Every structure is written in C-alpha cells, then in structure tokens.
PDB file of C-alpha atoms in Angstrom:
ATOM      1  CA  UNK A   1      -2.037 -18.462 -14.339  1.00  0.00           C
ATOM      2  CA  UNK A   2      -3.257 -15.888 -11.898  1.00  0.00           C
ATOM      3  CA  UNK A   3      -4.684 -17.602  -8.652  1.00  0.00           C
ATOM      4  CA  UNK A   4      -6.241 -16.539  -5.374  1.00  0.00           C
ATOM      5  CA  UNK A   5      -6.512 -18.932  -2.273  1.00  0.00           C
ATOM      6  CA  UNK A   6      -8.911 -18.560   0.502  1.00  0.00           C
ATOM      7  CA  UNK A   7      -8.313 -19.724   3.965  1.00  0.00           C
ATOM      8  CA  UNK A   8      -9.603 -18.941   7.136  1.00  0.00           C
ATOM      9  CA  UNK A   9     -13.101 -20.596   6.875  1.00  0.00           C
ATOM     10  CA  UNK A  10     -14.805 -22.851   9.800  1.00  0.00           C
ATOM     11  CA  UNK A  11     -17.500 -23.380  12.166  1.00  0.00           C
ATOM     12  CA  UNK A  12     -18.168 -20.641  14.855  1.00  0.00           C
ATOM     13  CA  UNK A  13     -20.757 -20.200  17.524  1.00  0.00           C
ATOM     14  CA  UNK A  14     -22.541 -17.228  16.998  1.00  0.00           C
ATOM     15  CA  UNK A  15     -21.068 -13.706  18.181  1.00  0.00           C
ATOM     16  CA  UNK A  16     -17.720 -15.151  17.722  1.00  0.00           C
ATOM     17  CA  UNK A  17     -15.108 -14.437  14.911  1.00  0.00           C
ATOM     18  CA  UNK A  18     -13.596 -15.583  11.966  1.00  0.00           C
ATOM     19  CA  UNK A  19     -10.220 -14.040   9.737  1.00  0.00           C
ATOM     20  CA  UNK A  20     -10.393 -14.996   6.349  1.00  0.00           C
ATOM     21  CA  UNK A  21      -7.185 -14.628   3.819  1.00  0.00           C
ATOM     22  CA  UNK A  22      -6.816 -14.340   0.388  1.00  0.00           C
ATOM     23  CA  UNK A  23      -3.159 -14.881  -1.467  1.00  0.00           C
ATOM     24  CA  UNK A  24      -3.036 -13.722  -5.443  1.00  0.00           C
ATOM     25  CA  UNK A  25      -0.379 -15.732  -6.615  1.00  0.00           C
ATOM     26  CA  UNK A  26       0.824 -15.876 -10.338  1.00  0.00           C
ATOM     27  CA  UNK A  27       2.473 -13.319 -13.258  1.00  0.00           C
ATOM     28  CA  UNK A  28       0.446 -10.138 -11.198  1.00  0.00           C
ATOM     29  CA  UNK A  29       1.388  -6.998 -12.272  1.00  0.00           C
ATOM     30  CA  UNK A  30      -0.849  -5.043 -10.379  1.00  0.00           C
ATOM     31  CA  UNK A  31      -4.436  -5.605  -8.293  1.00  0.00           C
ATOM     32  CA  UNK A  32      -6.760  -2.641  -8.262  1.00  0.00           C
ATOM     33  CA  UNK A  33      -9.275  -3.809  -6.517  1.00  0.00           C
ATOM     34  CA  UNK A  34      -9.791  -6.953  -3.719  1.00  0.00           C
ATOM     35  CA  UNK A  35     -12.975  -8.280  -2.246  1.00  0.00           C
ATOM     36  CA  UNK A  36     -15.103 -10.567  -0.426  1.00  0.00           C
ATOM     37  CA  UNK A  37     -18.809 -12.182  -1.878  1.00  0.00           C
ATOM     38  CA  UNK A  38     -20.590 -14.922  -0.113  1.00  0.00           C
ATOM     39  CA  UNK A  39     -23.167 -17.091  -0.857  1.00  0.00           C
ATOM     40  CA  UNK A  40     -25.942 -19.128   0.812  1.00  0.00           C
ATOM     41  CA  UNK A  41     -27.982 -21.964   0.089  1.00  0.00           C
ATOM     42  CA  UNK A  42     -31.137 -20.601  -1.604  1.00  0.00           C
ATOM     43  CA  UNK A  43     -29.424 -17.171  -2.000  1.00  0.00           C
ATOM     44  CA  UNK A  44     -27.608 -14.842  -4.843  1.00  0.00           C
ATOM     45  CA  UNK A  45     -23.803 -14.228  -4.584  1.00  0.00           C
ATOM     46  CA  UNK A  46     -23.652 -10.914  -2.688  1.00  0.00           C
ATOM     47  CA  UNK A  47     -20.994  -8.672  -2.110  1.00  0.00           C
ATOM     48  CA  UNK A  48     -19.662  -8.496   0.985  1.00  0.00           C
ATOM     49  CA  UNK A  49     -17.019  -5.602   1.410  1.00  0.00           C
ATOM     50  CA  UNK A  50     -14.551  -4.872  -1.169  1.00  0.00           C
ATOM     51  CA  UNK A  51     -11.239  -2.810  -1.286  1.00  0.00           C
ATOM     52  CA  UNK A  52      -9.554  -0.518  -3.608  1.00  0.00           C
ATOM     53  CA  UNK A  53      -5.963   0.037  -4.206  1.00  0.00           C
ATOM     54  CA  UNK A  54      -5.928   3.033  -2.055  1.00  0.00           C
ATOM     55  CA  UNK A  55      -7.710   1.491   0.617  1.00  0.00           C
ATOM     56  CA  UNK A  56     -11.319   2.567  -0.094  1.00  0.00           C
ATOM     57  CA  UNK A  57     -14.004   0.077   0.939  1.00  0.00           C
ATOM     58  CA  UNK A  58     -17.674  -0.799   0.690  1.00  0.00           C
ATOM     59  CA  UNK A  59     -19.685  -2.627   2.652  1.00  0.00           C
ATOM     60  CA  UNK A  60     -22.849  -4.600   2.410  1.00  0.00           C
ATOM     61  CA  UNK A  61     -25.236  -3.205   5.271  1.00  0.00           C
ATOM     62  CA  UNK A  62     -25.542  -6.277   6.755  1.00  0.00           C
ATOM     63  CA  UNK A  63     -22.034  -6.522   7.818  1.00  0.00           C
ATOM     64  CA  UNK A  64     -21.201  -2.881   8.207  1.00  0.00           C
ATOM     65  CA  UNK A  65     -19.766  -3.090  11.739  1.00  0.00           C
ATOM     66  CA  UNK A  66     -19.383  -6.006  12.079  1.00  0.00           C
ATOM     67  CA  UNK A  67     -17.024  -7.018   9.606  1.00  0.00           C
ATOM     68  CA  UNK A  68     -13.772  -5.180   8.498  1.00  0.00           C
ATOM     69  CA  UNK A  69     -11.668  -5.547   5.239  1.00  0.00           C
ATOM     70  CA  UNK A  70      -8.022  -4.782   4.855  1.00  0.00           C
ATOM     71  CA  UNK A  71      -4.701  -6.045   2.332  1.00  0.00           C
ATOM     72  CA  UNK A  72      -1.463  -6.276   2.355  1.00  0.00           C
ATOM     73  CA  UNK A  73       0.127  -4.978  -1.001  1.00  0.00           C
ATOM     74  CA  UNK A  74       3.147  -6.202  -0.719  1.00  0.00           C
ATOM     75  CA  UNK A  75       1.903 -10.108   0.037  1.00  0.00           C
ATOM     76  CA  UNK A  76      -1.032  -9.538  -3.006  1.00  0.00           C
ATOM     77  CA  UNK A  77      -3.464 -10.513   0.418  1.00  0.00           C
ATOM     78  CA  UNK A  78      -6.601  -9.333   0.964  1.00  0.00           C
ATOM     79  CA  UNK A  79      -8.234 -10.266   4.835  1.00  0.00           C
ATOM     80  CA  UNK A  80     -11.908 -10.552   5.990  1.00  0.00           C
ATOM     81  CA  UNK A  81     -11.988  -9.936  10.120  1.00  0.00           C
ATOM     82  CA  UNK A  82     -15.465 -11.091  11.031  1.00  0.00           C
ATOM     83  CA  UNK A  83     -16.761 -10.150  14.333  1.00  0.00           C
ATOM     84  CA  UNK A  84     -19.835 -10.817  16.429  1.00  0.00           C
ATOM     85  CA  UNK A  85     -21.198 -13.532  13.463  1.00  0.00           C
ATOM     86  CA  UNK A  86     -24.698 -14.400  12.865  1.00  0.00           C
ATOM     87  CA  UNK A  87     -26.044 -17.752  11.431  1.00  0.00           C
ATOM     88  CA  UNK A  88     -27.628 -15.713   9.051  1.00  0.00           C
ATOM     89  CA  UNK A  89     -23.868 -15.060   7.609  1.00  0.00           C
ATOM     90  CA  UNK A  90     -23.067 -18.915   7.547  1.00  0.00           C
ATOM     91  CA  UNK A  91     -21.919 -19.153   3.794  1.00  0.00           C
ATOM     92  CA  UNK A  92     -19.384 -20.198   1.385  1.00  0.00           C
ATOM     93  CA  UNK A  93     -17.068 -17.051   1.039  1.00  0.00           C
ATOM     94  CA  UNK A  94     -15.132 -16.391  -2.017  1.00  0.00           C
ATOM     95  CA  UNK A  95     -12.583 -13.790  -3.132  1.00  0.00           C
ATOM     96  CA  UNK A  96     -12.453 -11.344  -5.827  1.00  0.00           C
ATOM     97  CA  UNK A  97      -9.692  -9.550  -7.503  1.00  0.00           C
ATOM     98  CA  UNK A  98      -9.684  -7.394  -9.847  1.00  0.00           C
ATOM     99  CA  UNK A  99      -5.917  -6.992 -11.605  1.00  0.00           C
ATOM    100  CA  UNK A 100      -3.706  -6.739 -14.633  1.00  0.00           C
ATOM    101  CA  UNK A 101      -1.363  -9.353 -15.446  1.00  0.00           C
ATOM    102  CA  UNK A 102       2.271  -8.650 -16.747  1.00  0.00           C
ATOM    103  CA  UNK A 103       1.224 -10.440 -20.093  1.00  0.00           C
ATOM    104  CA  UNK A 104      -1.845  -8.450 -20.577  1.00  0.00           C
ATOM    105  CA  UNK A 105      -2.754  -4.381 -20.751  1.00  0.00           C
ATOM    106  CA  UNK A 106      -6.076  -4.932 -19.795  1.00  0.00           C
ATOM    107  CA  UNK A 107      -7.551  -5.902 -16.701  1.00  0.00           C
ATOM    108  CA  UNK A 108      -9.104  -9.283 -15.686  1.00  0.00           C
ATOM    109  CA  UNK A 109     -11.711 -10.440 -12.688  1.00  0.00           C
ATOM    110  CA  UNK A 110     -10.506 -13.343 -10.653  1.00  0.00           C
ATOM    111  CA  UNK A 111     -11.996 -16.002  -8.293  1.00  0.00           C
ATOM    112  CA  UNK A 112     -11.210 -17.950  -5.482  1.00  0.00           C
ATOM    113  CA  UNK A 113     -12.699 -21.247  -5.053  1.00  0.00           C
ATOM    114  CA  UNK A 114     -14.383 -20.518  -2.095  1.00  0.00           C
ATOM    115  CA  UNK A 115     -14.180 -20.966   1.764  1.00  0.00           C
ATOM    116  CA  UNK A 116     -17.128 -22.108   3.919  1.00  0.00           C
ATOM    117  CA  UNK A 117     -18.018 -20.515   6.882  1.00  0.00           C
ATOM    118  CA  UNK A 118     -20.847 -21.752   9.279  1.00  0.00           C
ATOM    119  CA  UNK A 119     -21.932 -19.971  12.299  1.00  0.00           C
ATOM    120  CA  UNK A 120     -23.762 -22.372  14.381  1.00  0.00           C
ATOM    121  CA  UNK A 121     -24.758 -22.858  18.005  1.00  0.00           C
TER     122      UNK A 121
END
C-alpha cells in the first residue's frame, strides 16, 4: 500500500536544470533511507545519490557536483536538484525508499515508476 511518486521530469537543453520530487504515500511508519537510480537505453540501473535518515548521502561520480539530494521528513519527500545537465544524463529516473511500514517490523525496498528526463539541444 506503500507508494512513491516521481515528478519533476522533462526535456532540458544541456547545462540547464531539472528538480525532481518524490512523495511516499501510504501506512509509513518510518523511511531510513531515500534515493535516486536512473537508467538509459543500453545501460544498467545505476545509482544516482541516495540519502539516509540523518542526512548522509552518496553520490555517483558522475554527478558529484553537479547534482544535489535532499528530503523533507515531515512530507516523506525526497528531491533531486540537477544542475549544469549533460545528454549523457538523459534517462528515466526512478526513486528508492527504503522503510518500515506500520503493519510490518521489518523493512521493505520501494519503487517509483519512473520519471524521464532528456537533456537535449
């Protein structure tokens, strides 16, 4: 019953930016950790940045600098500012929780459906 909804997605020239959300919605009791993965035609799903409880992140080199992950606790939101975008990060973006649910003790892994994002001249 636990969803997450990406938004944000679109076409942008290159060297522009891009926001993306993400809203867990549902019986949430808690969300350890939040993140972003993308993935390209002809490519593996790949981690993009990801963000703990306590507001420790990771990065995938590529985007290090570039792009910047953050949440909101109190909406269950996760955001994905993207700065100074390259073709080369034109890909379907999804989101990633990992939480507990009030019904369960254990924790689960979550996914959005996906956003696209195209960076194109």
């Amino acid at each position: 019953q636990v969803q997450l909804v990406e938004s944000g997605g679109g076409l942008v020239q290159p060297g522009g930016s891009l926001r993306l959300s993400c809203a867990a919605s549902g019986s949430i009791f808690s969300i350890d950790v939040m993140g972003w993965y993308r993935q390209a035609p002809g490519k593996q799903r790949e981690l993009v940045a990801k963000i703990s409880s306590h507001a420790s992140t990771n990065y995938a080199g590529s985007v290090k600098g570039r792009f910047t992950i953050s949440r909101d606790n109190a909406r269950n939101t996760v955001y994905l500012q993207m700065n100074s975008l390259k073709p080369e990060d034109t890909a379907i973006y999804y989101c990633n929780a990992v939480l507990k649910q009030r019904a369960y003790s254990d924790y689960a892994d979550i996914w959005g459906q996906g956003t696209q994002v195209t960076v194109s001249s």
